[in-house]
PDB file of C-alpha atoms in Angstrom:
ATOM      1  CA  MET A   1     173.725 233.853  18.295  1.00 72.00           C
ATOM      2  CA  ASP A   2     177.483 234.429  18.133  1.00 79.00           C
ATOM      3  CA  PRO A   3     179.343 233.430  21.710  1.00 80.00           C
ATOM      4  CA  GLY A   4     181.951 236.165  20.857  1.00 83.00           C
ATOM      5  CA  GLN A   5     179.647 239.022  21.668  1.00 86.00           C
ATOM      6  CA  PHE A   6     179.262 237.935  25.238  1.00 84.00           C
ATOM      7  CA  PRO A   7     181.925 238.795  27.930  1.00 87.00           C
ATOM      8  CA  SER A   8     181.974 235.223  29.590  1.00 89.00           C
ATOM      9  CA  ALA A   9     180.800 231.699  29.190  1.00 90.00           C
ATOM     10  CA  GLU A  10     178.191 232.369  31.875  1.00 90.00           C
ATOM     11  CA  ALA A  11     176.725 235.233  30.377  1.00 88.00           C
ATOM     12  CA  TYR A  12     176.218 233.380  26.935  1.00 87.00           C
ATOM     13  CA  ALA A  13     174.759 230.296  28.692  1.00 87.00           C
ATOM     14  CA  GLU A  14     172.168 232.889  30.447  1.00 90.00           C
ATOM     15  CA  ALA A  15     171.490 234.233  26.762  1.00 88.00           C
ATOM     16  CA  VAL A  16     170.683 230.675  25.668  1.00 87.00           C
ATOM     17  CA  ARG A  17     168.519 229.680  28.425  1.00 90.00           C
ATOM     18  CA  ARG A  18     166.397 233.064  28.270  1.00 91.00           C
ATOM     19  CA  ARG A  19     166.374 232.302  24.339  1.00 90.00           C
ATOM     20  CA  LYS A  20     164.921 228.759  24.741  1.00 90.00           C
ATOM     21  CA  GLY A  21     162.617 229.644  27.495  1.00 93.00           C
ATOM     22  CA  GLN A  22     161.128 232.626  25.476  1.00 91.00           C
ATOM     23  CA  TYR A  23     160.702 230.217  22.380  1.00 90.00           C
ATOM     24  CA  LEU A  24     159.132 227.484  24.318  1.00 92.00           C
ATOM     25  CA  ARG A  25     156.476 229.834  25.686  1.00 93.00           C
ATOM     26  CA  ARG A  26     155.768 230.999  22.116  1.00 90.00           C
ATOM     27  CA  LEU A  27     155.313 227.411  21.068  1.00 90.00           C
ATOM     28  CA  ARG A  28     152.842 226.869  24.059  1.00 92.00           C
ATOM     29  CA  GLU A  29     151.171 229.840  23.681  1.00 91.00           C
ATOM     30  CA  ALA A  30     150.526 229.334  19.839  1.00 88.00           C
ATOM     31  CA  ARG A  31     149.081 225.803  20.663  1.00 89.00           C
ATOM     32  CA  GLY A  32     146.620 227.469  22.999  1.00 89.00           C
ATOM     33  CA  LEU A  33     148.363 225.468  26.032  1.00 92.00           C
ATOM     34  CA  SER A  34     148.362 226.625  29.587  1.00 94.00           C
ATOM     35  CA  ARG A  35     151.376 225.647  31.342  1.00 93.00           C
ATOM     36  CA  LEU A  36     148.957 223.139  33.139  1.00 94.00           C
ATOM     37  CA  MET A  37     147.921 221.605  30.097  1.00 94.00           C
ATOM     38  CA  LEU A  38     151.420 221.141  28.962  1.00 95.00           C
ATOM     39  CA  GLN A  39     152.354 219.672  32.207  1.00 94.00           C
ATOM     40  CA  ARG A  40     149.536 217.162  31.457  1.00 93.00           C
ATOM     41  CA  ILE A  41     150.438 216.232  28.228  1.00 93.00           C
ATOM     42  CA  SER A  42     154.390 215.796  28.749  1.00 94.00           C
ATOM     43  CA  ARG A  43     154.352 215.005  32.370  1.00 94.00           C
ATOM     44  CA  VAL A  44     156.757 217.625  32.963  1.00 95.00           C
ATOM     45  CA  THR A  45     155.910 219.683  36.215  1.00 95.00           C
ATOM     46  CA  ASP A  46     154.322 223.013  35.978  1.00 95.00           C
ATOM     47  CA  GLU A  47     157.121 224.519  38.290  1.00 96.00           C
ATOM     48  CA  THR A  48     159.865 223.182  35.667  1.00 96.00           C
ATOM     49  CA  ILE A  49     157.978 224.527  32.721  1.00 96.00           C
ATOM     50  CA  ARG A  50     157.775 227.656  34.517  1.00 96.00           C
ATOM     51  CA  ARG A  51     161.467 227.972  35.373  1.00 96.00           C
ATOM     52  CA  ILE A  52     162.405 226.986  31.800  1.00 95.00           C
ATOM     53  CA  GLU A  53     160.088 229.664  30.357  1.00 95.00           C
ATOM     54  CA  LEU A  54     161.697 232.323  32.589  1.00 95.00           C
ATOM     55  CA  GLY A  55     165.101 231.089  31.567  1.00 92.00           C
ATOM     56  CA  VAL A  56     166.281 230.315  35.191  1.00 93.00           C
ATOM     57  CA  ALA A  57     166.299 226.340  34.675  1.00 92.00           C
ATOM     58  CA  ASN A  58     168.664 224.654  32.168  1.00 89.00           C
ATOM     59  CA  PRO A  59     166.701 221.471  31.474  1.00 90.00           C
ATOM     60  CA  SER A  60     168.258 218.198  30.687  1.00 91.00           C
ATOM     61  CA  SER A  61     168.165 217.011  27.018  1.00 92.00           C
ATOM     62  CA  ASP A  62     165.346 214.423  28.393  1.00 95.00           C
ATOM     63  CA  ILE A  63     163.334 217.245  29.621  1.00 95.00           C
ATOM     64  CA  VAL A  64     163.827 219.113  26.443  1.00 94.00           C
ATOM     65  CA  SER A  65     162.884 216.103  24.073  1.00 94.00           C
ATOM     66  CA  THR A  66     159.774 215.522  26.156  1.00 95.00           C
ATOM     67  CA  LEU A  67     158.333 219.044  25.626  1.00 94.00           C
ATOM     68  CA  CYS A  68     159.248 219.127  22.090  1.00 92.00           C
ATOM     69  CA  PHE A  69     157.574 215.953  21.749  1.00 92.00           C
ATOM     70  CA  ALA A  70     154.225 217.163  23.306  1.00 93.00           C
ATOM     71  CA  LEU A  71     154.436 220.217  21.206  1.00 92.00           C
ATOM     72  CA  GLY A  72     154.995 218.414  18.001  1.00 89.00           C
ATOM     73  CA  VAL A  73     158.110 219.922  17.099  1.00 89.00           C
ATOM     74  CA  ARG A  74     161.658 218.240  16.283  1.00 90.00           C
ATOM     75  CA  VAL A  75     164.352 218.973  18.875  1.00 92.00           C
ATOM     76  CA  GLU A  76     166.687 220.308  16.227  1.00 91.00           C
ATOM     77  CA  ASP A  77     163.978 222.501  14.831  1.00 87.00           C
ATOM     78  CA  PHE A  78     163.230 223.842  18.429  1.00 86.00           C
ATOM     79  CA  THR A  79     167.053 224.495  19.080  1.00 87.00           C
ATOM     80  CA  ASN A  80     167.719 226.212  15.948  1.00 85.00           C
ATOM     81  CA  ALA A  81     164.921 228.497  15.800  1.00 81.00           C
ATOM     82  CA  ALA A  82     165.510 229.443  19.721  1.00 78.00           C
ATOM     83  CA  LEU A  83     169.249 230.057  18.894  1.00 80.00           C
ATOM     84  CA  SER A  84     168.923 231.767  15.648  1.00 79.00           C
ATOM     85  CA  ASP A  85     170.281 235.548  15.388  1.00 71.00           C
ATOM     86  CA  ASP A  86     166.994 236.053  13.148  1.00 67.00           C
ATOM     87  CA  GLU A  87     163.462 236.343  14.623  1.00 60.00           C
ATOM     88  CA  PRO A  88     162.478 232.799  14.919  1.00 51.00           C
ATOM     89  CA  PRO A  89     160.115 231.582  12.501  1.00 53.00           C
ATOM     90  CA  PRO A  90     156.431 231.080  13.458  1.00 56.00           C
ATOM     91  CA  PRO A  91     155.674 227.931  15.364  1.00 55.00           C
ATOM     92  CA  PRO A  92     154.473 225.232  13.323  1.00 56.00           C
ATOM     93  CA  PRO A  93     150.739 224.513  13.421  1.00 55.00           C
ATOM     94  CA  PRO A  94     149.353 222.871  16.335  1.00 53.00           C
ATOM     95  CA  ALA A  95     149.434 219.284  16.480  1.00 50.00           C
ATOM     96  CA  ILE A  96     146.010 219.229  18.193  1.00 49.00           C
ATOM     97  CA  SER A  97     143.238 220.135  15.636  1.00 46.00           C
ATOM     98  CA  GLU A  98     140.990 222.853  16.798  1.00 47.00           C
ATOM     99  CA  GLY A  99     137.996 221.200  18.687  1.00 48.00           C
ATOM    100  CA  ALA A 100     139.997 217.902  19.533  1.00 48.00           C
ATOM    101  CA  ALA A 101     140.171 216.698  22.822  1.00 49.00           C
ATOM    102  CA  LEU A 102     143.244 216.930  24.664  1.00 51.00           C
ATOM    103  CA  PRO A 103     144.599 213.488  25.872  1.00 52.00           C
ATOM    104  CA  ILE A 104     144.190 213.100  29.603  1.00 52.00           C
ATOM    105  CA  ILE A 105     147.034 211.521  31.538  1.00 51.00           C
ATOM    106  CA  ILE A 106     145.851 210.068  35.118  1.00 52.00           C
ATOM    107  CA  GLY A 107     149.092 209.391  36.935  1.00 48.00           C
TER     108      GLY A 107
END
């Protein structure tokens, strides 16, 4: 994404948030995870995940790192794919094999 195509820094930041949120949702859905399942794996609240996916929340680098770890993707790959002017590549294969039990976090 070229910042020069946006009328202001705020417009650029909003577009970045939206693109990252859309890519997060693609990754989550490609793995067959609901937001609640991702919450349980990552310990990031469902509301935070929802707000990120909608592009209204600007997550900290810690939250992004945590979600990327839970989804089995490197932070730099997530960021590059989300912000690429090209169509983001398909998400990598799920880290959880079909039929495998998801880890249950009791907290």
